[in-house]
């Protein structure tokens, strides 16, 4: 059969689970067909019927508005799959079909098939028939050409079907209707269902692990921290270090994830000068500091951006005449550099109800 569209087909048979991937060894094949798992930020699931489901995965939530006509995507996929139907004729094999949505003439399709480790049967009227229990998976991956991953694949629409051949029946407007409902309402209210998932209030068939498609939220955590620092104080340049502990909690607020950090630190500052005998001496002045920060939670392994951070320190040990007794140090806001390991924080020192007010800035290097 002559076709105006060429097909790049990668077909192989596997005995194990077709969806399993070794993420530690990403091949060129994976780069072609897979959405980078570590970059996915949103995941939504749509219940269709008969146990069939649609899933939408995104790298950038802004791409949700840029995804085109879902029904057309499915029809184009089935049209390009038509020459390969013979290779999918064994209904007892469960299948994973990956399709890259592109405007170029060459379409990319990968087919994987597997046989269950055991054979199941259904018996009716004394006759046994083989029973298929595993669903087929169809992945349609594409790029919007914008956003956080504009150079590669940026979204994936997956279908989990009792049989891949049932997919075409849903391209009758229902897929577009669900995608439209998701685009219009994902920012609105979500309610927890009996299945433990969050369901879109305006369309309960759309669900997610958490509201707005968020997922992969870490639990509460206690961390010990150490940092070296330096700051200016009046006419002095004072090195310092910090030892302490930070309690991090993550909560859901109005369908978004919020990260809160509360920390307590011992922070000695060092001044250098000559004593009464003319000998160079180190003078240590210790602050006990409490800090509080809050910001939107990022995925595990990525630093969260603190929209609000505040710290207050009190002088608990004094040597020399460098720092006035009862000095309080306030910090507000931090600039993070180099993946959060280096921070700049503006400071304000004062004593006895805002006497001797002195501004400063502190550089901290965390380990």
Steps between C-alpha positions, in 0.01 A plus 500: 500500500640839405485771763605864496616466861803285579508298820795443722403184685675339789329170582623259759363229731567488871412244762476733799298807576492729199485817703817441702792730412856518627528872567866474594599416142315727261544388139445691179181301462377627835588857404294459186187351655507578874397810690783573751361356824702734722352806328130413521323743734129425447302181445123475449287189448162480328261207550334412172286185536538121522817551704671695220691814599677799348801663667654842429861567608667840472843650552358853518141563609485786247519236224157373598349793310717424196400136448291473186194298404516168689255326267707599196819377665342160558361476146839592348668241719260224395537593134881472521472175697276337236785331301615328822170344607615152404779518759239578766261217414573281805237621745652309794823700490496825696644789303673830546495729200700824504432766239680832459277779375692702242421724206790353300419236236671222696288365785658300779326196644632241744313180578573275793304186577513257790336179613391460864704265717189290556200409286148586614174351373130566523268197492148534364262213430780248539730671251824676593625816331825683562455817706709818459549688829767760414395827340665644189689830528504763225724804548471807278795731574555842350653842540340841511828661395491735799531485877759325716584221255442665163792314343350158577179321584292703744173309547355151473143378469473134596212257470461184706257283309357151535596475131685756290238453227237666723680835491346621175148485645589776749613746231141616455524823697528345847877538523484866396222558752709361787812686392300823475353445848850445637637817339214713627472363854834362623557815709161465673398281794597136544343258749634171635312191385454161662792373292734741681559710187407863449215547250415814309181631658356618166578163335566213746615274213823706500730418790856538624714393791462856633311808388602665172685186391780539752679190622821370654481714813766419761404449862612693805874504554754596767841598364824605668670787321848652498618812321795734483430869468632852493329832563575865544419658835558873534861544382593136552509194281407202718523133396262255665358152488159353574385172651135416544194302409214564259153347512331490159129433459291481183129576499225541243345847499224585253601213271871592494800367689661730755838438659575644844840507669568577866862507612708567809873573472807581707699761307832629636654811339874565528672836537877549508685768694775567750439462871632727775839333472522569127455134409278405205187337642187339361172618650200272460142634512226237482149544368212257557281528191147390415382499138175442317448455127206418275463443128355276228618139516709371212554140398720278710867585451435858390538801725179687578482874447421669830256784434534604864793445735577673828762448771568657838815448705592606854852553635549228765879524543710815475873562490671835446328825423411424139133412547280689745332306783147368431548533123225357280558407137213479250519353151230513234520335159781292353648483153589139412784418264655179369200272568443646845847425640595869509271766647510876546291651779454868593529559875406768752674525841367704793493500879276633778187560292653611173799689631823485303333372183756359256426340159706215364503215253600139563638239261441136596644186343312182597650151502 
